[in-house]
mmCIF file of C-alpha atoms and ligand atoms in Angstrom:
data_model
loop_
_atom_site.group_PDB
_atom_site.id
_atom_site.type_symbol
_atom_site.label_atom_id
_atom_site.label_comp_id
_atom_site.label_asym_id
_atom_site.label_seq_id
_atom_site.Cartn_x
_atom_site.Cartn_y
_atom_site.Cartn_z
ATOM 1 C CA UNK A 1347 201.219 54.100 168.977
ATOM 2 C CA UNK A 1348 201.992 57.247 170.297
ATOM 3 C CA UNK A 1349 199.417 59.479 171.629
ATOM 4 C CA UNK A 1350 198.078 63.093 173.670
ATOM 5 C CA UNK A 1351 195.700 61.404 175.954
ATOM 6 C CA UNK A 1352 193.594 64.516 178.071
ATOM 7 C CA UNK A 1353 192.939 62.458 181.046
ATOM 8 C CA UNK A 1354 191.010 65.265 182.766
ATOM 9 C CA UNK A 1355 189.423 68.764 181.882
ATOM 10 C CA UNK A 1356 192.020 71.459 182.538
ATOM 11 C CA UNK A 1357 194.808 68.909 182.930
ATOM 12 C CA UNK A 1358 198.020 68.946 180.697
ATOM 13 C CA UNK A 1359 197.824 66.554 177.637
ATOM 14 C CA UNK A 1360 200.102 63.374 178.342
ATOM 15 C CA UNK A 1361 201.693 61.456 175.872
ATOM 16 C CA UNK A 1362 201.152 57.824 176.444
ATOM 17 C CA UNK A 1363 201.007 54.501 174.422
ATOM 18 C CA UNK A 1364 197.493 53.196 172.938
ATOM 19 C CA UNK A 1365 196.259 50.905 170.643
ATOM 20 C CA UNK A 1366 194.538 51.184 167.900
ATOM 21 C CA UNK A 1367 191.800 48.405 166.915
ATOM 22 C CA UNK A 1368 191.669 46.985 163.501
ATOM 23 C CA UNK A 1369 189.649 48.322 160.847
ATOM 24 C CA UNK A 1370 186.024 47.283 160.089
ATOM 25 C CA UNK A 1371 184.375 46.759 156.625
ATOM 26 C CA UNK A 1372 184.174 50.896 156.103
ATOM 27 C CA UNK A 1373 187.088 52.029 158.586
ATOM 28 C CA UNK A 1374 190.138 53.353 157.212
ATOM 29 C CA UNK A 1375 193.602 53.709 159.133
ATOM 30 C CA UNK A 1376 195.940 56.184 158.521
ATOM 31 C CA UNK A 1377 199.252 57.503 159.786
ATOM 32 C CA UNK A 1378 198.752 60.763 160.845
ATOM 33 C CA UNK A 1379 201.368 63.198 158.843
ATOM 34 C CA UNK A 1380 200.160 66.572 160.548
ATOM 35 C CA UNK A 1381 198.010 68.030 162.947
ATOM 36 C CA UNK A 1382 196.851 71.500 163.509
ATOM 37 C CA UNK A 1383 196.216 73.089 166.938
ATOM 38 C CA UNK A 1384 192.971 74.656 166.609
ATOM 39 C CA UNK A 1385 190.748 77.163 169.262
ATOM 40 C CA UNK A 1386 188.046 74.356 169.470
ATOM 41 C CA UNK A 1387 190.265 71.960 170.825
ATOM 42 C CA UNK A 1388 191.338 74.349 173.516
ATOM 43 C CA UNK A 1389 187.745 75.048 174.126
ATOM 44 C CA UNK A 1390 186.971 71.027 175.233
ATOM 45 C CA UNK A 1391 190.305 70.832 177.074
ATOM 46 C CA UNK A 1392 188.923 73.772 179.449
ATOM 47 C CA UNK A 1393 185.964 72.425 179.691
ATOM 48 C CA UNK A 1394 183.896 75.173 178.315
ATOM 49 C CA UNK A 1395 182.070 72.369 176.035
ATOM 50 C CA UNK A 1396 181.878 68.829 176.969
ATOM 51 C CA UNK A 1397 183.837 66.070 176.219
ATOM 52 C CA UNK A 1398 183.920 62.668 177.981
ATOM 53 C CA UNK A 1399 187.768 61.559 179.103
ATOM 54 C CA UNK A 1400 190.159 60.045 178.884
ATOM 55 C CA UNK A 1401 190.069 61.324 175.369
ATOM 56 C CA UNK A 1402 192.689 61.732 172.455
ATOM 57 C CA UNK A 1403 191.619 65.577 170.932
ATOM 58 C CA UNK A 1404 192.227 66.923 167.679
ATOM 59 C CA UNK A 1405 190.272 67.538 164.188
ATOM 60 C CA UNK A 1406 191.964 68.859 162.086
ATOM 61 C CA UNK A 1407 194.865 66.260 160.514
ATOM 62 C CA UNK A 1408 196.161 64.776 156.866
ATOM 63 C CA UNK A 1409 197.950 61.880 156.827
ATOM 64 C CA UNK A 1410 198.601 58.675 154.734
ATOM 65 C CA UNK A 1411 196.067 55.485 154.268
ATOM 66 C CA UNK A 1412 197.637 52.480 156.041
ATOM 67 C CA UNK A 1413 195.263 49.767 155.649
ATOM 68 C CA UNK A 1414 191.588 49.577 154.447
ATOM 69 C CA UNK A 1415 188.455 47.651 155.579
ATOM 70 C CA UNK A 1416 187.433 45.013 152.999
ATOM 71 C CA UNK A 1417 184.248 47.144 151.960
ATOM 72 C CA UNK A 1418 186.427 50.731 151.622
ATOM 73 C CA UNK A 1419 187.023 51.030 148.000
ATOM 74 C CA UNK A 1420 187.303 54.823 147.660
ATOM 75 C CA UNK A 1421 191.019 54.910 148.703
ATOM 76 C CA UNK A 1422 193.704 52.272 149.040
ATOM 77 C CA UNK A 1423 196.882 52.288 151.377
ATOM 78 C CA UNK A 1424 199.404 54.720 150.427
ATOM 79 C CA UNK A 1425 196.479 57.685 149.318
ATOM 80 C CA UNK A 1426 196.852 61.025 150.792
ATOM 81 C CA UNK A 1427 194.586 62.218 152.993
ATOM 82 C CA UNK A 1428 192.658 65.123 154.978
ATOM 83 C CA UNK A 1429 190.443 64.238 157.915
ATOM 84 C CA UNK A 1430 186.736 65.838 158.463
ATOM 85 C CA UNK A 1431 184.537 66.214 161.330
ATOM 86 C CA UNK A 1432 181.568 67.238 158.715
ATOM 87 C CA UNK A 1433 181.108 63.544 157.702
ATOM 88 C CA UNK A 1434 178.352 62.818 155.960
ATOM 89 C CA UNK A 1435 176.087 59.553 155.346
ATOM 90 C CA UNK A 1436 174.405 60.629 152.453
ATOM 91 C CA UNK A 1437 171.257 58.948 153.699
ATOM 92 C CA UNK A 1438 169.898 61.115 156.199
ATOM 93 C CA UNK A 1439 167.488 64.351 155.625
ATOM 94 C CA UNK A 1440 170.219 66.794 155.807
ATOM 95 C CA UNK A 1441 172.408 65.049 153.190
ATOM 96 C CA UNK A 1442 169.440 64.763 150.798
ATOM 97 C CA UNK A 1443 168.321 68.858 151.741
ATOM 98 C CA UNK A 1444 171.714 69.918 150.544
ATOM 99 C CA UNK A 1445 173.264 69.884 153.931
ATOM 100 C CA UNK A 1446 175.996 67.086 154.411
ATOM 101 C CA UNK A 1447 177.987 69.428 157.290
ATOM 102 C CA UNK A 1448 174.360 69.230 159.341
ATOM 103 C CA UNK A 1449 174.549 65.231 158.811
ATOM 104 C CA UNK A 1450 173.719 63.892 162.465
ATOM 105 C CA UNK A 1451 176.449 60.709 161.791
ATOM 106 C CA UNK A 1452 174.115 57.675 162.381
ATOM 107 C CA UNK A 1453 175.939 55.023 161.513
ATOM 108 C CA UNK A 1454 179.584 56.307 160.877
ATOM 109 C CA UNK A 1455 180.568 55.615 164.630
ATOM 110 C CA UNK A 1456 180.852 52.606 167.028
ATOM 111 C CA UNK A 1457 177.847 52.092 169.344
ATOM 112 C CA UNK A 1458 179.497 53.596 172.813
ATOM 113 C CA UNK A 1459 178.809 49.857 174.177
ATOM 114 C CA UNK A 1460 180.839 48.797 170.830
ATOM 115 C CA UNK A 1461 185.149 48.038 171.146
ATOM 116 C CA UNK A 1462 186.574 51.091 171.083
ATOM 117 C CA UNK A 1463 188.646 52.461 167.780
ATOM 118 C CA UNK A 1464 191.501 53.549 170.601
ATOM 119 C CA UNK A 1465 192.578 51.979 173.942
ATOM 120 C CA UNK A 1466 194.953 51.698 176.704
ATOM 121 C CA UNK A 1467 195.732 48.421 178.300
ATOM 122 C CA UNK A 1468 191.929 47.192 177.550
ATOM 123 C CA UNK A 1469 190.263 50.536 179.235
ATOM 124 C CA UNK A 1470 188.609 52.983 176.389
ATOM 125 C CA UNK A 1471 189.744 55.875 175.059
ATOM 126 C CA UNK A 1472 187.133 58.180 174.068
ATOM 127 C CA UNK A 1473 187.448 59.016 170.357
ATOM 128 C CA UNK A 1474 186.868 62.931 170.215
ATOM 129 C CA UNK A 1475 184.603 63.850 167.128
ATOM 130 C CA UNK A 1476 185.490 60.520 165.675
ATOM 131 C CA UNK A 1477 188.554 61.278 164.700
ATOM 132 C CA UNK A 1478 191.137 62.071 167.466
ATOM 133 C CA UNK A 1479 194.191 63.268 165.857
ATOM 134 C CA UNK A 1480 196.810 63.646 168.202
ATOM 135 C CA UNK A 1481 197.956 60.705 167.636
ATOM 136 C CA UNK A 1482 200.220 58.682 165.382
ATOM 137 C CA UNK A 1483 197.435 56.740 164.060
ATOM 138 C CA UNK A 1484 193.694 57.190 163.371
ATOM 139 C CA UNK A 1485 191.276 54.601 163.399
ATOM 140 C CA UNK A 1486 188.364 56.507 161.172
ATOM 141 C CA UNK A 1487 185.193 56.133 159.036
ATOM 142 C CA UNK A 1488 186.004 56.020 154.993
ATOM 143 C CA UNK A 1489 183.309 58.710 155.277
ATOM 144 C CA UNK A 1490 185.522 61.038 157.222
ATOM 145 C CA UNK A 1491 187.855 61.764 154.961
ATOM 146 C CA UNK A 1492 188.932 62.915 151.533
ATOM 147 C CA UNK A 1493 191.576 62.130 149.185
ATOM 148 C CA UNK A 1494 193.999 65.000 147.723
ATOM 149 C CA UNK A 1495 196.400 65.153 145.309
ATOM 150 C CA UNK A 1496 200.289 64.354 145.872
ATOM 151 C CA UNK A 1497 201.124 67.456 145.011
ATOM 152 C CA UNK A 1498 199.781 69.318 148.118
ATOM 153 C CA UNK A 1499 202.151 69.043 151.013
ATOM 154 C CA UNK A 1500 200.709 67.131 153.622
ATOM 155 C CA UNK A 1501 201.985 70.136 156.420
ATOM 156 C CA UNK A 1502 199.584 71.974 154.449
ATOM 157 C CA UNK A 1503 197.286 70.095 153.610
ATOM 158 C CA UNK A 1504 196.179 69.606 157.515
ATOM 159 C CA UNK A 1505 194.858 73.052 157.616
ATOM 160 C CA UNK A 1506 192.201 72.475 154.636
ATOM 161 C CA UNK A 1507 190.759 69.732 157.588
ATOM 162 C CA UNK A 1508 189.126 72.433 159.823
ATOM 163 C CA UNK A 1509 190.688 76.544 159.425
ATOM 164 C CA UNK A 1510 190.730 76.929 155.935
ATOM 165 C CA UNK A 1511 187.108 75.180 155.711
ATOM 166 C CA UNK A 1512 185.885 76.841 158.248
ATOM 167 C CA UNK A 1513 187.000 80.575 157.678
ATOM 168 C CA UNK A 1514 186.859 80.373 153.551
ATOM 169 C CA UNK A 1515 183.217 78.443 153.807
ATOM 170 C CA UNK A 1516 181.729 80.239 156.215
ATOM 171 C CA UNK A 1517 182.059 83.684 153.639
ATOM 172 C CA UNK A 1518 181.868 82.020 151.023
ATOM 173 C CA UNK A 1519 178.991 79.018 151.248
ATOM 174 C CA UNK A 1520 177.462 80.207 154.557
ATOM 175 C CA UNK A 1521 177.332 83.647 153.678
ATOM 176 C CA UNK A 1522 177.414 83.782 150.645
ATOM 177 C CA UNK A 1523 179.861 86.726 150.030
ATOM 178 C CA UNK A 1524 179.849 87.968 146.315
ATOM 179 C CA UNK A 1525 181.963 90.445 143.996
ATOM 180 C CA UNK A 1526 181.517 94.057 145.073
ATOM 181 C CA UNK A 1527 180.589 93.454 148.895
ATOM 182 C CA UNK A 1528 182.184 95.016 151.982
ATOM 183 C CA UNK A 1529 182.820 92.250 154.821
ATOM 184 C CA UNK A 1530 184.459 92.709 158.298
ATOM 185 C CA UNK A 1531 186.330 90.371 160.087
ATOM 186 C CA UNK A 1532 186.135 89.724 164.010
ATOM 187 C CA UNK A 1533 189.613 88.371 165.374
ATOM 188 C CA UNK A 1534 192.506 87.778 162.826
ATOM 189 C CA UNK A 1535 193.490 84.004 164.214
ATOM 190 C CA UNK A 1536 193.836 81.395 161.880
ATOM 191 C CA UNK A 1537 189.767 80.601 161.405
ATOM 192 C CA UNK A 1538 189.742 84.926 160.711
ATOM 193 C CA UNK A 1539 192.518 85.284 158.433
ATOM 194 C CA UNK A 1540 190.871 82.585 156.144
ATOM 195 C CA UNK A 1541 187.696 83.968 156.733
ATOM 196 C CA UNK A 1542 189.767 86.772 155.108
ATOM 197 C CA UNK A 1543 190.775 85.595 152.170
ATOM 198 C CA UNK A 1544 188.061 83.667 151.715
ATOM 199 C CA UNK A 1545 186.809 87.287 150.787
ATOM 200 C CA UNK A 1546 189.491 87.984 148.843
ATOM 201 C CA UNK A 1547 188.819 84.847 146.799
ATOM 202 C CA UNK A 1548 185.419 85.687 146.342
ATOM 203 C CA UNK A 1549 185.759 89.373 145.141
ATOM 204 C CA UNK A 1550 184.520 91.363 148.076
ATOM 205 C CA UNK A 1551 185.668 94.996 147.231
ATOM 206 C CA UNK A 1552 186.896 95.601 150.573
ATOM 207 C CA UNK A 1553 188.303 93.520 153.265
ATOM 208 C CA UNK A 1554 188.100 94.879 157.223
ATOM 209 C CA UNK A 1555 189.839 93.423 159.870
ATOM 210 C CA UNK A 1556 189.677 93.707 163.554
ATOM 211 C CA UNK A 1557 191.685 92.618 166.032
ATOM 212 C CA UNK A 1558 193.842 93.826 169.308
ATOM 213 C CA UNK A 1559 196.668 92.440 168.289
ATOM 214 C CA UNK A 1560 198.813 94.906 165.690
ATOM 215 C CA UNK A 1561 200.793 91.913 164.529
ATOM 216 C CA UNK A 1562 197.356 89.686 163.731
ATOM 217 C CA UNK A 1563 196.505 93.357 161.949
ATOM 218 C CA UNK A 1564 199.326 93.407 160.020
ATOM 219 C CA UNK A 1565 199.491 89.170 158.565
ATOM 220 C CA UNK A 1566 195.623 90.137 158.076
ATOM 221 C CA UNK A 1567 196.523 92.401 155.325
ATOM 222 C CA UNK A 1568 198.963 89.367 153.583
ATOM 223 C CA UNK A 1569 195.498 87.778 153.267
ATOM 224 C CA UNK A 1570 194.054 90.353 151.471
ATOM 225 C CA UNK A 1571 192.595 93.115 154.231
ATOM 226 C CA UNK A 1572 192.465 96.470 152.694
ATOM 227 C CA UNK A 1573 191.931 98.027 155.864
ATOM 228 C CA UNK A 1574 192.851 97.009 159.722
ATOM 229 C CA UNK A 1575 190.992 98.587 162.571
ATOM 230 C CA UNK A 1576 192.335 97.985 166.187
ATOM 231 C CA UNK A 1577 190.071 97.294 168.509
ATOM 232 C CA UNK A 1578 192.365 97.892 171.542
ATOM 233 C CA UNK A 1579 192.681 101.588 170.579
ATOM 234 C CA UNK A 1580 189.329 102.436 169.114
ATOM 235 C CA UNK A 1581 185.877 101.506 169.200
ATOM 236 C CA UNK A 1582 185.271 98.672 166.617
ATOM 237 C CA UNK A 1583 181.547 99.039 165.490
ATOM 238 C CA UNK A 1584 181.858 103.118 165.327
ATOM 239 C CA UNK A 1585 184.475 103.409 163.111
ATOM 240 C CA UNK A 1586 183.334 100.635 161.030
ATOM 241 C CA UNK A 1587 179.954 102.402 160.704
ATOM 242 C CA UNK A 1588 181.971 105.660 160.009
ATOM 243 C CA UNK A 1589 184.932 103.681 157.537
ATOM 244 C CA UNK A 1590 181.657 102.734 155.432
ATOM 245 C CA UNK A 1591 179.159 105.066 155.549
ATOM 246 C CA UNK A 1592 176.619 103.555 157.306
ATOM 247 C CA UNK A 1593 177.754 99.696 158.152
ATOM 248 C CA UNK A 1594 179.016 96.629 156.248
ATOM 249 C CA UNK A 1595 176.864 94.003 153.835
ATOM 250 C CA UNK A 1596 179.108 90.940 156.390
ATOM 251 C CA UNK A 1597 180.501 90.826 159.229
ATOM 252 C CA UNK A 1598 182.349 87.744 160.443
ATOM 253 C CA UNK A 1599 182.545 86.572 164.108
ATOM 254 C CA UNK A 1600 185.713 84.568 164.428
ATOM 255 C CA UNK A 1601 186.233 84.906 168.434
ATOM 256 C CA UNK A 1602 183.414 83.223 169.950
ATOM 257 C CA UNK A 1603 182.521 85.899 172.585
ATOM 258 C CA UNK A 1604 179.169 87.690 173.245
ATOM 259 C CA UNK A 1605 180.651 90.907 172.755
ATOM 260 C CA UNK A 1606 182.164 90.508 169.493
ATOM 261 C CA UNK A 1607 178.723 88.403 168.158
ATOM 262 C CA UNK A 1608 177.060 91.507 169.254
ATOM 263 C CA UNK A 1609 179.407 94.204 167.876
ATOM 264 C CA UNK A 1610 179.044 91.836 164.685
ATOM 265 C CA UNK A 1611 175.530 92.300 164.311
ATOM 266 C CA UNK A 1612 176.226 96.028 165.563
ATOM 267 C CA UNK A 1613 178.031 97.149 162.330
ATOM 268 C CA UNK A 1614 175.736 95.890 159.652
ATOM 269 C CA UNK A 1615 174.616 98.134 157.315
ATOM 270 C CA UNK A 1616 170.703 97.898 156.162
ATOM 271 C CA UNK A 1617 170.288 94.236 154.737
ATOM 272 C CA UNK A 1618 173.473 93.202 156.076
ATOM 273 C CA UNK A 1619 174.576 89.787 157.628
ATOM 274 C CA UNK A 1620 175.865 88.819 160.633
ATOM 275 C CA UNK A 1621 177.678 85.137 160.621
ATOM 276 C CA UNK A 1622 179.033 83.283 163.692
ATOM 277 C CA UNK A 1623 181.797 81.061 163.306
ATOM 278 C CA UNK A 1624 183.343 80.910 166.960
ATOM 279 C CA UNK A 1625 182.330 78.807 169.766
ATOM 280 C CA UNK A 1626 180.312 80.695 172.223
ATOM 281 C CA UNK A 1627 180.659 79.418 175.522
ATOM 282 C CA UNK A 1628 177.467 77.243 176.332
ATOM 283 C CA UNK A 1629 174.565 79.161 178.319
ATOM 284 C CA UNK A 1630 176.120 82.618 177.347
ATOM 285 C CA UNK A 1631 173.226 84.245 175.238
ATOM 286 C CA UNK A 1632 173.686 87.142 173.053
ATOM 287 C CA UNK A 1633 171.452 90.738 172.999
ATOM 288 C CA UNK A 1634 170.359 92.736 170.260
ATOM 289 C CA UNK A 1635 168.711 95.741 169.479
ATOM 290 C CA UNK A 1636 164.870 94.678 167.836
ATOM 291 C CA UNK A 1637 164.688 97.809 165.694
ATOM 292 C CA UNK A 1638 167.400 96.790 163.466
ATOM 293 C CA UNK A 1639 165.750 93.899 162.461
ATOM 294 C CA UNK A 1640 163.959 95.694 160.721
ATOM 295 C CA UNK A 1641 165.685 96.852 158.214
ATOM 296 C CA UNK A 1642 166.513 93.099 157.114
ATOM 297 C CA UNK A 1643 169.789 92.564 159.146
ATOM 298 C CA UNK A 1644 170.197 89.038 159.944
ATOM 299 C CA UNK A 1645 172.467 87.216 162.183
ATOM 300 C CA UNK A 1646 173.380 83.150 161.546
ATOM 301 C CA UNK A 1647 175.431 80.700 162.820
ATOM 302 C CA UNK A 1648 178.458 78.699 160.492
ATOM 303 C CA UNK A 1649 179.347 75.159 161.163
ATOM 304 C CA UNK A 1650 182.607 74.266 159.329
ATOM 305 C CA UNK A 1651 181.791 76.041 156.617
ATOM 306 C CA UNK A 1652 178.866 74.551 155.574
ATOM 307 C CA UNK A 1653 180.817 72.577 153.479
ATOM 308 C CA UNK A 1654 180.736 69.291 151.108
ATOM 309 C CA UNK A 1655 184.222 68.551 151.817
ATOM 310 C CA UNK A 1656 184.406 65.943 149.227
ATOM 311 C CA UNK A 1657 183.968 68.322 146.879
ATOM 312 C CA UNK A 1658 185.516 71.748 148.628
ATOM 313 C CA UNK A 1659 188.471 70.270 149.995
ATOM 314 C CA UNK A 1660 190.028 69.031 146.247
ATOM 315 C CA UNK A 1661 189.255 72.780 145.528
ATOM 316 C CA UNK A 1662 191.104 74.832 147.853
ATOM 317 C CA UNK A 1663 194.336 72.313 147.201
ATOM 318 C CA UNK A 1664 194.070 73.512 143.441
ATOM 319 C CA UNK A 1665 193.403 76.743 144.856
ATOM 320 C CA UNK A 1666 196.877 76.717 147.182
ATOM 321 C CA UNK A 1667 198.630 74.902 144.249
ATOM 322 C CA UNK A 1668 197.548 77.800 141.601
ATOM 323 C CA UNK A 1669 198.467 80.064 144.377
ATOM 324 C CA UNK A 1670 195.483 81.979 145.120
ATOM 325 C CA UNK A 1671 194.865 80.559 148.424
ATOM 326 C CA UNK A 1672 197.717 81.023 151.247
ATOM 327 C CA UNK A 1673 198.483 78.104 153.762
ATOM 328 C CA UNK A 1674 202.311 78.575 154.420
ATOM 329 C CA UNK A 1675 201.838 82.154 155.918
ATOM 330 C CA UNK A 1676 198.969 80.791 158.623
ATOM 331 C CA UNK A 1677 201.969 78.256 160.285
ATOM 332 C CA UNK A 1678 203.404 80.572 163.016
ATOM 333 C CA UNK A 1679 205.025 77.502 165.174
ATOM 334 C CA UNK A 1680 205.853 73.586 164.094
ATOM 335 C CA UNK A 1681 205.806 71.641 166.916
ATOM 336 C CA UNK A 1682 206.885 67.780 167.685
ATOM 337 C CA UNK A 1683 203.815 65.777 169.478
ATOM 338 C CA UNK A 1684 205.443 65.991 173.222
ATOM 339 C CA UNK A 1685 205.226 69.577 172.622
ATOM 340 C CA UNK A 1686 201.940 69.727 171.798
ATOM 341 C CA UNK A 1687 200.800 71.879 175.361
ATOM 342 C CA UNK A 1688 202.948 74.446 174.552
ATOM 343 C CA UNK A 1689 200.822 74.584 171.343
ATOM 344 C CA UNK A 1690 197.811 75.033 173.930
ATOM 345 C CA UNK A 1691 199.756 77.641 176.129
ATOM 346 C CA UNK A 1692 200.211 79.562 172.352
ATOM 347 C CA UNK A 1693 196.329 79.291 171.620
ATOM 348 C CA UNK A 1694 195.359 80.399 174.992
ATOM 349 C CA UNK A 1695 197.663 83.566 174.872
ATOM 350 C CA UNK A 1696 196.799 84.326 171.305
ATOM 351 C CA UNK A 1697 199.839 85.370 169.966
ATOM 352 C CA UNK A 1698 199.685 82.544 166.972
ATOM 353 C CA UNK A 1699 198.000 81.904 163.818
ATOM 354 C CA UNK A 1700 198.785 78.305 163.860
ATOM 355 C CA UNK A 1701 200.748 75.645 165.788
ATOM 356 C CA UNK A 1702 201.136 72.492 163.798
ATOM 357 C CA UNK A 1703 202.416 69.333 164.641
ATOM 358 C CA UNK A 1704 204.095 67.170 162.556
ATOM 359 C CA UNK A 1705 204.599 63.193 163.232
HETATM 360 ZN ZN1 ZN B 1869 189.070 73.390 164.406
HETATM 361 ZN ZN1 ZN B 1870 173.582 62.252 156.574
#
């Protein structure tokens, strides 16, 4: 099977032939339909967090159940379905707190002395997050994915996997945005213009979002913005403090940059909340005034939207399918898998919501 092997950090993706091992008592494979080309992957392919290579990136993928192993029961060949990073045991402390996105994994991968799920001509191919979807097949644990209904397109059912999850969970089960609140948004890509509606879903009276990009500013407000400040022209956190009268109950960091994580916690309001969702580059560490902790502002991190995707990810397909949540507005670019750097060369100039690739 096909495959975008990144052979070294900061080298092109190539497409080369692997193979795929069979599947064990709870591995599932699948034939990947769709694959989105998300920030985080960009981040290990530059090396800014680690990953071991050769490796086969990706994370965020649907596709359609191929064969089973003989203890899988929860879906048969021919199911539709998303892939997770956030698996979860269901065994481990997190799991039982509440927690299955914090679920360390033990036992839902191969021991890294193990056969490897992919590899080339007998050498392994490191399996990134245990799923590596840019490829034509994925060799992955039953507990990595989730079933979804037929009626979801599977183009759009690949962004549920990781930018709808993460942007829509992160206000909505991280932060816990309610009815009546005023939220910012930091960077309108496709993990902030969920993190948009995500508000919109959950009532928030009014929506801000900030980017430097007018035409991010403008598909922010299809989500369900109600106001757009630029932050090439003006200076974000004052005229958020002035737009509100004082600061906002969340603010959403969707960039992954030290400044924005601080202009985040910056423009709270008293009691307000502060929630990272990008990827700060590792050993950059972040400043902030003492004082205003006390008056209750907090600041908090958001891994893939703290989710229970078993549960969430059936949800926001009924969601998309009543047509309250948006998917077909966050594809900017379709691409075929040979194309898939000039997804990367998209991401790294930021001029796209999403690039998706479909098999
Ligand atoms: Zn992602
Ligand atoms: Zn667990």
């Amino acid at each position: 099977m096909r495959a975008a092997v990144l052979t070294e950090v900061n080298e092109s993706l190539e497409i080369m032939d692997l193979e795929t091992d069979k599947p064990r008592a709870n591995e599932v494979l699948i034939r990947t339909a769709t694959a989105g080309v998300c920030h985080s992957d960009l981040h290990f392919q530059e090396g800014k967090y680690p990953c071991e290579c050769p490796t086969v990136l990706g994370h965020e993928a649907s596709g359609v159940v191929e064969a089973v192993g003989s203890d899988v029961n929860y879906v048969a060949p021919g199911d539709h379905v998303i892939t997770c990073v956030s698996m979860s045991c269901g065994d481990c402390r997190q799991c039982f707190r509440g927690n299955p996105h914090l679920c360390a994994h033990e036992g839902l991968v191969r021991a890294p002395g193990d056969t490897p799920r992919l590899s080339r001509k007998g050498d392994r191919i490191h399996q990134f997050n245990d799923l590596s979807c840019y490829a034509e097949q994925m060799l992955v644990h039953e507990k990595a994915i989730v079933k979804i209904t037929e009626d979801l397109p599977l183009d759009k059912a690949a962004l549920l996997g990781c930018s709808v999850v993460t942007g829509v969970g992160a206000v909505q089960r991280t932060a816990k945005v309610g009815p009546g609140d005023t939220i910012a948004v930091v960077g309108c890509g496709g993990i902030g213009l969920n993190a948009i509606q995500g508000a919109r879903i959950a009532g928030a009276e009014r929506v801000i979002a900030v980017d430097r990009l007018s035409d991010k500013l403008e598909l922010s407000r299809v989500f369900g913005a109600t106001d757009t400040v630029d932050a090439s022209e003006v200076d974000a956190v004052g005229t958020i403090l002035e737009l509100t009268r004082g600061g906002v109950d969340h603010a959403i960091e969707a960039v992954g940059l030290k400044q924005t994580a601080e202009q985040c916690f910056n423009m709270l309001g008293v009691g307000g909340t502060a929630t990272v969702i990008g990827m700060i580059p590792i050993g950059t560490t972040i400043e902030l005034q003492g004082v205003a902790l006390l008056a209750e502002r907090k600041i908090q991190g958001s891994v893939m939207g703290s989710t229970r995707f078993r549960i969430d990810m059936p949800m926001y397909a009924n969601l998309y399918l009543q047509g309250r949540l948006k998917l077909d507005e966050l594809v900017s670019r379709t691409l075929r898998l040979d194309e898939i750097n000039e997804g990367f060369e998209a991401l790294r100039r930021g001029d796209v919501a999403r690039s998706i690739i479909n098999f």
